[in-house]
mmCIF file of C-alpha atoms in Angstrom:
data_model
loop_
_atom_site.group_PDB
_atom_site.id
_atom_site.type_symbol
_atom_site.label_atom_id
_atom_site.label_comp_id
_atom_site.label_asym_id
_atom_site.label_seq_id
_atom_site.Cartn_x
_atom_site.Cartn_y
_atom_site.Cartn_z
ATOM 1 C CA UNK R 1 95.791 54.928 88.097
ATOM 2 C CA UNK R 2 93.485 58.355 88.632
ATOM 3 C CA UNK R 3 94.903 60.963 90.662
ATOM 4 C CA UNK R 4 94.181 61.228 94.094
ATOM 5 C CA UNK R 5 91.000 63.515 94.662
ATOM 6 C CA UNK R 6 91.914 67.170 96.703
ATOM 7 C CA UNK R 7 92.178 66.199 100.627
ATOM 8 C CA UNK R 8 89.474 68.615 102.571
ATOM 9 C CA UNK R 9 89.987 68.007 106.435
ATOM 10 C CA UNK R 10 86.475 67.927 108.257
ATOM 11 C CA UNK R 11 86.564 71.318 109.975
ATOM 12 C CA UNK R 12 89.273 73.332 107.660
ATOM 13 C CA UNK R 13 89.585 76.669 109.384
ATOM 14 C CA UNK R 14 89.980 80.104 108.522
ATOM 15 C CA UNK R 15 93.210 81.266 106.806
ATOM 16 C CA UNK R 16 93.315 84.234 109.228
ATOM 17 C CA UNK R 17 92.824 82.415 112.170
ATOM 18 C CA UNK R 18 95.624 80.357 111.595
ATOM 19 C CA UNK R 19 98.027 83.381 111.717
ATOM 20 C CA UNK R 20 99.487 85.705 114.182
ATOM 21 C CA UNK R 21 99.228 88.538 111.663
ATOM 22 C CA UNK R 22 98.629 89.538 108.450
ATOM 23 C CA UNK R 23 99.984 90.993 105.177
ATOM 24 C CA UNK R 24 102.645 93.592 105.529
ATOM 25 C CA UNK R 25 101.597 93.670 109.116
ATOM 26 C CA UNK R 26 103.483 90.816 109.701
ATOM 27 C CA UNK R 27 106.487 92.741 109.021
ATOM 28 C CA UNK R 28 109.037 92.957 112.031
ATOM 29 C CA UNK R 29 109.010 96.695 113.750
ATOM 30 C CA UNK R 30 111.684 99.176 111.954
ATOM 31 C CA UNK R 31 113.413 99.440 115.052
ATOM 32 C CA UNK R 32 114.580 95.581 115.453
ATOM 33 C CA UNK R 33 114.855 95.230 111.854
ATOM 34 C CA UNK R 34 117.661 97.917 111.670
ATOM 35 C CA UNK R 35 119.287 96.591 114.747
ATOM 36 C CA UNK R 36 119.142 92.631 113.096
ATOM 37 C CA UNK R 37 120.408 94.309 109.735
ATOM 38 C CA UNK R 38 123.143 96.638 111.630
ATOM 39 C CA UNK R 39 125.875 94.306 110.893
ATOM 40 C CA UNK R 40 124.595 91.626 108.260
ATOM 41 C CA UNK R 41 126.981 92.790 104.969
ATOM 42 C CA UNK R 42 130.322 94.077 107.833
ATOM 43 C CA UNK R 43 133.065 92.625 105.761
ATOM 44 C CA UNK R 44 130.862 91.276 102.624
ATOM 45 C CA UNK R 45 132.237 92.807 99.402
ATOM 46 C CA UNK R 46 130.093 94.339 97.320
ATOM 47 C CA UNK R 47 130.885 94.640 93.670
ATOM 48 C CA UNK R 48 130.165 97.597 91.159
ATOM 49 C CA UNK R 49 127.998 96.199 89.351
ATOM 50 C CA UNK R 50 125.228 95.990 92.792
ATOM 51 C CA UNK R 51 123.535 99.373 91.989
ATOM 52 C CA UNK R 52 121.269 99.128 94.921
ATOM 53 C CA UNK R 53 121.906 96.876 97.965
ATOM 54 C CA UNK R 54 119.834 96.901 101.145
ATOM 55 C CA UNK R 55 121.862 101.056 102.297
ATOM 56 C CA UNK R 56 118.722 102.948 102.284
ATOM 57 C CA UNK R 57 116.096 100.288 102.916
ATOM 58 C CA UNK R 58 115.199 100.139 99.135
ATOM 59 C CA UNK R 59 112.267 98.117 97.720
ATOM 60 C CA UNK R 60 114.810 96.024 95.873
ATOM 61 C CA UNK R 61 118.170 95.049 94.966
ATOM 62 C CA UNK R 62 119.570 96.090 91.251
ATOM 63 C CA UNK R 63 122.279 94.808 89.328
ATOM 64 C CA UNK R 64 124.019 96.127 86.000
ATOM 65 C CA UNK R 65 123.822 93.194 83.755
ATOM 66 C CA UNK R 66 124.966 95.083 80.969
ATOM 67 C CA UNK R 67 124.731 98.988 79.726
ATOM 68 C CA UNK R 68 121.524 98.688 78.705
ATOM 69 C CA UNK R 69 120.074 96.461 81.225
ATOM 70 C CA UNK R 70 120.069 96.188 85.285
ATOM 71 C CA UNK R 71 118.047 93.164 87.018
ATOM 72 C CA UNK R 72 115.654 93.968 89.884
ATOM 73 C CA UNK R 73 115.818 91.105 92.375
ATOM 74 C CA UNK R 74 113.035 91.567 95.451
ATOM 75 C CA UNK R 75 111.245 88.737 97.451
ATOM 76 C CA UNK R 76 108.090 89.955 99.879
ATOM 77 C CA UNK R 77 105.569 86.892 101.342
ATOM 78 C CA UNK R 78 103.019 87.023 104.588
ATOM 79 C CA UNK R 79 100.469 85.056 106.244
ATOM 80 C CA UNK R 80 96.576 85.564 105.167
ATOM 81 C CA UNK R 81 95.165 89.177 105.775
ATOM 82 C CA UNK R 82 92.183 87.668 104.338
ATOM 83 C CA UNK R 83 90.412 84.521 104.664
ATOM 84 C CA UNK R 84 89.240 83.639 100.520
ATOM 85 C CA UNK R 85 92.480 81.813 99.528
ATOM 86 C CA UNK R 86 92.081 83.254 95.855
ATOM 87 C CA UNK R 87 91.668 86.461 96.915
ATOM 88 C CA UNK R 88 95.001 86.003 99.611
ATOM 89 C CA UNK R 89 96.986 84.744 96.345
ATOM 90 C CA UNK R 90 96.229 87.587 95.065
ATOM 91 C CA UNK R 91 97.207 90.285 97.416
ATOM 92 C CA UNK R 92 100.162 88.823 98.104
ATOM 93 C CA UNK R 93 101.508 88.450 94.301
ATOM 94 C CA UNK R 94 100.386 92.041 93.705
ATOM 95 C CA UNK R 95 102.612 93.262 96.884
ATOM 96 C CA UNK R 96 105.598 91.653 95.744
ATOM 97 C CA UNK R 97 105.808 92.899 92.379
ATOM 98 C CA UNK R 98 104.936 95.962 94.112
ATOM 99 C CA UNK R 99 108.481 96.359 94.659
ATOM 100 C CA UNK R 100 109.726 95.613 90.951
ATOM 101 C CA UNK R 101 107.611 98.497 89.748
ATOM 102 C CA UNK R 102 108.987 101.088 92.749
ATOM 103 C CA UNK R 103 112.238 101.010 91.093
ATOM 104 C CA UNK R 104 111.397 101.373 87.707
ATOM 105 C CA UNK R 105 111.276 98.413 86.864
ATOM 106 C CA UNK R 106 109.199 95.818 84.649
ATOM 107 C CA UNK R 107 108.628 92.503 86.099
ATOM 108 C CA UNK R 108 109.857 89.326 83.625
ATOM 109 C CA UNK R 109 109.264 86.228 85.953
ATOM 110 C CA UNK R 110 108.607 85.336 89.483
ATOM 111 C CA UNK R 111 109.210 82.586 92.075
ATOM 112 C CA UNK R 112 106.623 81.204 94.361
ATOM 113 C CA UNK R 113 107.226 81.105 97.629
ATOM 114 C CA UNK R 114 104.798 78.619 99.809
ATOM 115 C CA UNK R 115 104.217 77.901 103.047
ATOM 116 C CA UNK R 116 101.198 75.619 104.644
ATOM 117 C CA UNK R 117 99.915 73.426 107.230
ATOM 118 C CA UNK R 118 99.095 70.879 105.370
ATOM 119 C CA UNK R 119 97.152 68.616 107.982
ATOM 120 C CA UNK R 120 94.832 71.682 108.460
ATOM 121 C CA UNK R 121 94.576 72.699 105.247
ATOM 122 C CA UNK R 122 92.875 70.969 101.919
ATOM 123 C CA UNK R 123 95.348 70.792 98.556
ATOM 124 C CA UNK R 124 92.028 72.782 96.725
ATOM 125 C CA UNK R 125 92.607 75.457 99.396
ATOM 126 C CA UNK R 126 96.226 75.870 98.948
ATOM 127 C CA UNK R 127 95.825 75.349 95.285
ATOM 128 C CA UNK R 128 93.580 78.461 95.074
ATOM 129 C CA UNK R 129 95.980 80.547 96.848
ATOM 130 C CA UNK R 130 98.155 79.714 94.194
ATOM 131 C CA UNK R 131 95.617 80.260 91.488
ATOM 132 C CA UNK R 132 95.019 83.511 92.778
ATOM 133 C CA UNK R 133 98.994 84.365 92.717
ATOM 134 C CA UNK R 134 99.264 82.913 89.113
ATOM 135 C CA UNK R 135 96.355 85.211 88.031
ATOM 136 C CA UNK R 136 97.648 88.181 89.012
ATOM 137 C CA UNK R 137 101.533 87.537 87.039
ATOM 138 C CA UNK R 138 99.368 86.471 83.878
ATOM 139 C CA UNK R 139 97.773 90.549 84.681
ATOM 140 C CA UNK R 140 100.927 91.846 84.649
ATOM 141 C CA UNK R 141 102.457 89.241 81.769
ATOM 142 C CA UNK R 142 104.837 87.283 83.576
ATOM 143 C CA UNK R 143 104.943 83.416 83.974
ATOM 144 C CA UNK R 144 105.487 82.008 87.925
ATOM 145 C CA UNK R 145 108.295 79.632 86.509
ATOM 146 C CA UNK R 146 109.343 77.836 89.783
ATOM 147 C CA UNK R 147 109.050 77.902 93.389
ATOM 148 C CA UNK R 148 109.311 76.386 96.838
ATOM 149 C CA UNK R 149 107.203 74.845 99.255
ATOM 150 C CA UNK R 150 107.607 74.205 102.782
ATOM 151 C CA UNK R 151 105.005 72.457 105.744
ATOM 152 C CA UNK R 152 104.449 75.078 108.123
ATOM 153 C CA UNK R 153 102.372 76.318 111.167
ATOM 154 C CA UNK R 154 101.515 79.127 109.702
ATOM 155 C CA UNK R 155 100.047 79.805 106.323
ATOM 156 C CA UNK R 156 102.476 81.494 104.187
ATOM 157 C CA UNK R 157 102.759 82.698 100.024
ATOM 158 C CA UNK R 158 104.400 85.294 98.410
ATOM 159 C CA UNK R 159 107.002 85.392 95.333
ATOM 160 C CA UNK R 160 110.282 86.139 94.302
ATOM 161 C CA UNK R 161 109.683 89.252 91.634
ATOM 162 C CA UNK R 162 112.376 89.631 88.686
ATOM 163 C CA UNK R 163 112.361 92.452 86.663
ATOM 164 C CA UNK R 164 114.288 94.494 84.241
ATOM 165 C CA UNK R 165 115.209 98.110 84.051
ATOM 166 C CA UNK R 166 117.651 100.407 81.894
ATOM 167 C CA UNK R 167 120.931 101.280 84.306
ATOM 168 C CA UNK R 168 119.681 105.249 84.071
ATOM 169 C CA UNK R 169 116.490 104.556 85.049
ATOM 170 C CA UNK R 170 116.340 103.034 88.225
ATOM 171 C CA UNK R 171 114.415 105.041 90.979
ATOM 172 C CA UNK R 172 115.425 104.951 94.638
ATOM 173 C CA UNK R 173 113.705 106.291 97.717
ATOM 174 C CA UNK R 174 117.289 108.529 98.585
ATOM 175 C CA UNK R 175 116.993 110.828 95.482
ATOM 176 C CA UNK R 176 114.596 113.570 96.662
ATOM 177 C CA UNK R 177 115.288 117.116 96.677
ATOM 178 C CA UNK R 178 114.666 120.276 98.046
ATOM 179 C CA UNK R 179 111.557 121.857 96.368
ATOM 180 C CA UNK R 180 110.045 118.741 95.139
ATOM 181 C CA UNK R 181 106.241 117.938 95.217
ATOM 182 C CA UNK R 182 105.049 114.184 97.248
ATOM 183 C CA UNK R 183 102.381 112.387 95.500
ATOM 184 C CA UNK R 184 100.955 109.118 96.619
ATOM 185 C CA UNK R 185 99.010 107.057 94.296
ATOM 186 C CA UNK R 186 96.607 104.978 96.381
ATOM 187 C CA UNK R 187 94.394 105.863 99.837
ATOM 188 C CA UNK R 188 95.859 104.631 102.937
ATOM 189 C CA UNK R 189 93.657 102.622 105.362
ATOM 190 C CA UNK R 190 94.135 98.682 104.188
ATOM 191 C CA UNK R 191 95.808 97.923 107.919
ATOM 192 C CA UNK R 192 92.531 99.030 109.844
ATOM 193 C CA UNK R 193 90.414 97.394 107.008
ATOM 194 C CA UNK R 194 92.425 94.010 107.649
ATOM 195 C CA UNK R 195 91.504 94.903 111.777
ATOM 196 C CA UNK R 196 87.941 95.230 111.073
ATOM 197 C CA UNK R 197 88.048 92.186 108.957
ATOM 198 C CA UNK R 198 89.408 90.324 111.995
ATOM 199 C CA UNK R 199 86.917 91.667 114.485
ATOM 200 C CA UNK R 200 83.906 90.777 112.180
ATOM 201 C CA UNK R 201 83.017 95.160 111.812
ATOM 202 C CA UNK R 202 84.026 94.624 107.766
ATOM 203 C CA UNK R 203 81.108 94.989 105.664
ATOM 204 C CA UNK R 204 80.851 92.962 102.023
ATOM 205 C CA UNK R 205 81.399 97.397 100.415
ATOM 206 C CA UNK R 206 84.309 97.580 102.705
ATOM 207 C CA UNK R 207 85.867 94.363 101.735
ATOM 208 C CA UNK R 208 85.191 95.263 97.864
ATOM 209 C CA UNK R 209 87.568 98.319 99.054
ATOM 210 C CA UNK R 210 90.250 96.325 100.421
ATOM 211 C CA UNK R 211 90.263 94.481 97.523
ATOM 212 C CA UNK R 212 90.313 97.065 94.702
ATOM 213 C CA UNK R 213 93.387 98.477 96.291
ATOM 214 C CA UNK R 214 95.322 95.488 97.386
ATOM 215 C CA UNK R 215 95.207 93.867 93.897
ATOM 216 C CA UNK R 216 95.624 97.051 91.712
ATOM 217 C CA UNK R 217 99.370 96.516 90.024
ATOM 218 C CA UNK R 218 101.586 99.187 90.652
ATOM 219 C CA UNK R 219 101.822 99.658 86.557
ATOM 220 C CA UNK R 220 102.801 103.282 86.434
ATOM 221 C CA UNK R 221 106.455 102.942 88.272
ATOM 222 C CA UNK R 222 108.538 102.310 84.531
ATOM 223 C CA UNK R 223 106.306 104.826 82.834
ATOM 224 C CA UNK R 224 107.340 107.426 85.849
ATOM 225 C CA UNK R 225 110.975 106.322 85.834
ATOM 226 C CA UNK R 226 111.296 107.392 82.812
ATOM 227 C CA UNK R 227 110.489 111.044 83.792
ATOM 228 C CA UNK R 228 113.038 112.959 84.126
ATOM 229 C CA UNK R 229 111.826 115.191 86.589
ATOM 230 C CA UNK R 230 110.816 112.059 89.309
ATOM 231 C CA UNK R 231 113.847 112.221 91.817
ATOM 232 C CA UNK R 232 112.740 109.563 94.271
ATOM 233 C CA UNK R 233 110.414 106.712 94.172
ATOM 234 C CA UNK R 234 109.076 104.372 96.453
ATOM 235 C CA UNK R 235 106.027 102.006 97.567
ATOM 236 C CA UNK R 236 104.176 101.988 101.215
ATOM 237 C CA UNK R 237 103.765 99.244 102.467
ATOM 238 C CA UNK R 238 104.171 97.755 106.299
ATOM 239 C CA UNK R 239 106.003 100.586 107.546
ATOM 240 C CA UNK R 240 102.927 103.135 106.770
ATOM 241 C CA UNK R 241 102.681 106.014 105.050
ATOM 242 C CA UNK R 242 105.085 108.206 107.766
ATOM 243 C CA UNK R 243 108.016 105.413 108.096
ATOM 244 C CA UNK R 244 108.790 105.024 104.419
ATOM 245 C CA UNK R 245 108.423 108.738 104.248
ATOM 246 C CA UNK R 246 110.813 108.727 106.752
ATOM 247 C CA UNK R 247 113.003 106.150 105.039
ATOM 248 C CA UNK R 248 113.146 108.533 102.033
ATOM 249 C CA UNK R 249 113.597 112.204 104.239
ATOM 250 C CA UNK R 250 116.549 109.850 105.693
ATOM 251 C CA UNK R 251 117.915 108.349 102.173
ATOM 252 C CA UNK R 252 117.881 111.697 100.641
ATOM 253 C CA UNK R 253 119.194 113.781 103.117
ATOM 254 C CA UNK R 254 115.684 115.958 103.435
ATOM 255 C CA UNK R 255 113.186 117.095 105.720
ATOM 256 C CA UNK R 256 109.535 116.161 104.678
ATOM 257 C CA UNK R 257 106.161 117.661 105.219
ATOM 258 C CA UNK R 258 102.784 116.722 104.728
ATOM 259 C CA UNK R 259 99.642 118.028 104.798
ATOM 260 C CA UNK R 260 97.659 115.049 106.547
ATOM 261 C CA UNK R 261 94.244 117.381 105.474
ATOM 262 C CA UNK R 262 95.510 116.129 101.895
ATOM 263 C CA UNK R 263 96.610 112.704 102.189
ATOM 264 C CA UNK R 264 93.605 110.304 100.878
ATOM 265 C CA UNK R 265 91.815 107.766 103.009
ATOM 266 C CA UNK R 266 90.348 104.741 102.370
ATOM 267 C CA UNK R 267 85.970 105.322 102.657
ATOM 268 C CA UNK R 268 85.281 104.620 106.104
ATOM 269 C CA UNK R 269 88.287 103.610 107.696
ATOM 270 C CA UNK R 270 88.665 106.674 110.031
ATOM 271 C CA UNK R 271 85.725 105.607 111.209
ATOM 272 C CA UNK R 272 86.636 102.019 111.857
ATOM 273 C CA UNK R 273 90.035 103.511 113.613
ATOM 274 C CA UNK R 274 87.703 104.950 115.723
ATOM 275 C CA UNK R 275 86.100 101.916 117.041
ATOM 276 C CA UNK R 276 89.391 100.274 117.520
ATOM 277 C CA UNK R 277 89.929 98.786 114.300
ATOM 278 C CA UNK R 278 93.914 98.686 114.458
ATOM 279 C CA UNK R 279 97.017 96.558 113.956
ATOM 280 C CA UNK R 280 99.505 95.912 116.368
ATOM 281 C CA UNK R 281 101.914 96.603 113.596
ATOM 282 C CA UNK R 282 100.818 100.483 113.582
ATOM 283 C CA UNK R 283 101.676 100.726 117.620
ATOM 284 C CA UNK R 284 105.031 99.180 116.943
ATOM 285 C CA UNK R 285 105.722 101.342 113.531
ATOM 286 C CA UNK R 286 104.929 104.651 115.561
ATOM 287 C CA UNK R 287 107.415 103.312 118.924
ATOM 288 C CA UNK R 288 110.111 102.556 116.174
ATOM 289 C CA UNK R 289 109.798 106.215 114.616
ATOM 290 C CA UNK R 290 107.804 108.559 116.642
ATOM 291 C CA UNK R 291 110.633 110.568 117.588
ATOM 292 C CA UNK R 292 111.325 111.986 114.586
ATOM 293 C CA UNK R 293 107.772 112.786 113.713
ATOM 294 C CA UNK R 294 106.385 116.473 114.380
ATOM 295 C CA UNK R 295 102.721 116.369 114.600
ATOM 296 C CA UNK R 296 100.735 119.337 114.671
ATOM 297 C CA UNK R 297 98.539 120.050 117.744
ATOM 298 C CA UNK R 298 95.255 118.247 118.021
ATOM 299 C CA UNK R 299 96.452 115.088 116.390
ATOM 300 C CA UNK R 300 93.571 112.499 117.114
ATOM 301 C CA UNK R 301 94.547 108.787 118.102
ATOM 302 C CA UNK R 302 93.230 107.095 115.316
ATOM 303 C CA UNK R 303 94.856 109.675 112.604
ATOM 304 C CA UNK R 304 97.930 108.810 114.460
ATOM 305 C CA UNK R 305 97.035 104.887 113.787
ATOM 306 C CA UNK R 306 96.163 105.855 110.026
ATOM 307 C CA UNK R 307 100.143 107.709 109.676
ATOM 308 C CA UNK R 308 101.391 104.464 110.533
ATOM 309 C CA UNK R 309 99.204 101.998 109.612
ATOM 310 C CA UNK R 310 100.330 99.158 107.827
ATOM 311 C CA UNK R 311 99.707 98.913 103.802
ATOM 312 C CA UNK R 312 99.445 96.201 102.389
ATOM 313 C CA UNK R 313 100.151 96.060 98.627
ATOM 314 C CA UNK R 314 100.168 100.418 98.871
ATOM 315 C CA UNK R 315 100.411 102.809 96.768
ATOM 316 C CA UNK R 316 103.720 104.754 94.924
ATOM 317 C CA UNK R 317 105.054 107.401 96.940
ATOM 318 C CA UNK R 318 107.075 109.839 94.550
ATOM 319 C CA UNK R 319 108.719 113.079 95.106
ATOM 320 C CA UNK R 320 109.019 115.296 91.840
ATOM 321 C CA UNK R 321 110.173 118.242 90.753
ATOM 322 C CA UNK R 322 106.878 120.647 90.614
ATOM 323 C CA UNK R 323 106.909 121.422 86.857
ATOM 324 C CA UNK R 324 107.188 117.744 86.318
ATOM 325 C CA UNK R 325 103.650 117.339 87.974
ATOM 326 C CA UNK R 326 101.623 117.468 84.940
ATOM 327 C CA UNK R 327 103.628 114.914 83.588
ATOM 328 C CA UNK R 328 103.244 112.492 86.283
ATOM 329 C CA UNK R 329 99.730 113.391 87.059
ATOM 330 C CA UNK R 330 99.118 112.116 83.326
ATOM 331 C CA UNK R 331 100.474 108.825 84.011
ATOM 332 C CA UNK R 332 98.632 107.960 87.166
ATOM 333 C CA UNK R 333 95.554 108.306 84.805
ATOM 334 C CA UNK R 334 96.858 106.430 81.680
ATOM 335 C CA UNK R 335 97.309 103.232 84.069
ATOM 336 C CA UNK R 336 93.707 103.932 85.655
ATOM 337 C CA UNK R 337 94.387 105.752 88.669
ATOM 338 C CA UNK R 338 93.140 109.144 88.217
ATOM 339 C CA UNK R 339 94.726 111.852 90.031
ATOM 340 C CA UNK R 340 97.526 110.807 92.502
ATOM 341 C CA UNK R 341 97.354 112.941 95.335
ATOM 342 C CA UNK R 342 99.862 116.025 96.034
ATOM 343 C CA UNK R 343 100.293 115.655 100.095
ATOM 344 C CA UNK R 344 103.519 117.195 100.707
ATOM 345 C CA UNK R 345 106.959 118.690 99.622
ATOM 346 C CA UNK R 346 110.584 118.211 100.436
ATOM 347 C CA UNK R 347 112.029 120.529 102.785
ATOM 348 C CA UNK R 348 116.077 121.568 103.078
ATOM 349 C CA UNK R 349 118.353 119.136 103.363
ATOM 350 C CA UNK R 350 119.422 118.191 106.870
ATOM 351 C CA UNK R 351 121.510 116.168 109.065
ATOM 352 C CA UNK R 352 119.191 114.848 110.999
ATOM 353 C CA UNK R 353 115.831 114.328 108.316
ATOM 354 C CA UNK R 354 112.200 114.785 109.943
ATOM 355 C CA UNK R 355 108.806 114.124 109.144
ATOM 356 C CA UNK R 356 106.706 117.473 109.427
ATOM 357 C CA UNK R 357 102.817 116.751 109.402
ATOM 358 C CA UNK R 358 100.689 120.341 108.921
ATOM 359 C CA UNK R 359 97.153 120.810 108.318
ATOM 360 C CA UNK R 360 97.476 123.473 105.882
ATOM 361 C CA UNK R 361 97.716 123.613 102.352
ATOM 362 C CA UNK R 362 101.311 122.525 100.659
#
């Protein structure tokens, strides 16, 4: 007997309409999330060989498997932020492994993680999602060898990343110190870009923007582990650019600045801020963490929605030691992403870490 042909239902609707939110904006606000978390692990024992557990809000857990070898265990999944299921697949797969790379590590295998309405959507729809997923593990040479699937309201795909990384070598976001140089290695601007798409204001250049920076592997993190001048290292993602700088200042003890003159933008999406191209996720990011923000004077609404706009599948955020700058700057550009941009430094160490945004030159 022949396999039954792909189901399409007669009006199959967008993947973005069928979703509250989208990508890492779907994540819940800081705020709530550290009150739901407050008293998960009270009482759970927690052996030695758990390197990094969820204490500083870390990309990913790590355990010591052996002296030589620690296992990088992460899981991140969302609804659409775009409406091509390929292109969804792949976004999401290149965000979660996101997270492998942020600590160091290399990615071995993933798990697929599926959710769909199937009465509303058509089995070639989901299956491209999925093709779109595989195609970005066989990119960074891992095999998708297993899974789950759930019917939901809401369309839903991500993965379960494994990786592997030498005990030594595993970078957190709580190691910066005083002195160090803040480099971020892609533009920020993919949460407004997701808005516009939304509101119809996305042009087919814009969307080939989205795109380039939502599916570009975070392939330098193991190269820049290795360094032995990077002190902390992590990715930004739903948070935005000032809450998992603030995630570090707090991990490591620091104050941060930033130049926000320095920090690199996305082509046009100032623009599109301007017009009202924002999440609701940015709003909630900035009530979650405003406080300990210091912004200079002058500080124009939608800069403020482009510091906490959501990223989607972001960039590296690394603090360094400054003569190690070279060093880093010359892996950036051996995985094909030119210069990473200098944007800030770490300040003294505090009790109670800040955020310090400046205009000036770092």
């Amino acid at each position: 007997m022949s396999a039954n042909p792909p189901r399409e239902p007669v009006d199959e609707p967008r993947l973005t309409s069928l979703s509250h939110g989208g990508g890492c904006g779907c994540k819940i606000a800081p705020g709530l999330l550290s009150e739901i978390l407050r008293s998960s692990q009270a009482g759970m024992p927690l052996p030695p060989e758990l390197l990094v557990g969820i204490e500083t809000s870390d990309d990913a857990a790590v355990y010591r498997l052996n002296d030589e070898q620690a296992l990088v265990a992460t899981t991140d999944f969302f609804m659409p932020i775009v409406d091509d299921p390929f292109d969804f697949g792949r976004i999401a797969a290149t965000n979660a492994l996101s997270d492998v790379y942020a600590m160091g590590g290399r990615p071995i295998m993933a798990l697929a993680l599926v959710g769909m309405p199937i009465a509303r959507l058509s089995t070639a729809t989901i299956g491209r999602v999925l093709e779109g997923g595989a195609s970005v593990c066989r990119e960074a040479g891992i095999p998708i060898a297993g899974g789950h699937t759930i019917d939901s309201v809401e369309p839903i795909y991500g993965l379960v990343a494994l990786g592997l990384v030498h005990p030594q070598r595993v970078q957190r976001n709580a190691g910066a110190q005083p002195g160090d140089v803040l480099l971020l290695g892609k533009p920020l601007g993919v949460g407004v870009l997701s808005a516009a798409l939304k509101k119809g204001l996305l042009d087919a250049e814009g969307y080939a923007r989205m795109l380039a920076s939502t599916t570009r592997l975070n392939t330098p993190g193991p190269d820049l582990a290795a360094l032995a001048g990077v002190h902390a290292l992590t990715d930004v993602t739903g948070f935005g650019l000032a809450g998992h700088a603030l995630e570090m200042a707090r991990g490591s003890g620091c104050s941060l600045a930033l130049d926000w003159s320095a920090v690199p933008l996305i082509e046009g999406v100032r623009e599109l801020a301007a017009q009202g191209c924002i999440t609701g996720a940015s709003g909630r990011n900035w009530a979650a963490y405003g406080a300990e923000v210091e912004l200079p004077a002058g500080f124009s609404a939608e800069d403020l929605a482009l510091l906490s706009d959501p990223q989607t599948s972001g960039g590296l955020l690394l603090a360094c030691a400054p003569e190690t700058l070279p060093a880093v700057q010359a892996v950036f550009a051996r995985h094909g992403f030119g210069p990473a941009a200098v944007l800030g430094r770490v300040l003294e160490r505090s009790a109670a870490p800040r955020l310090q945004l400046q205009r000036s030159a770092v």
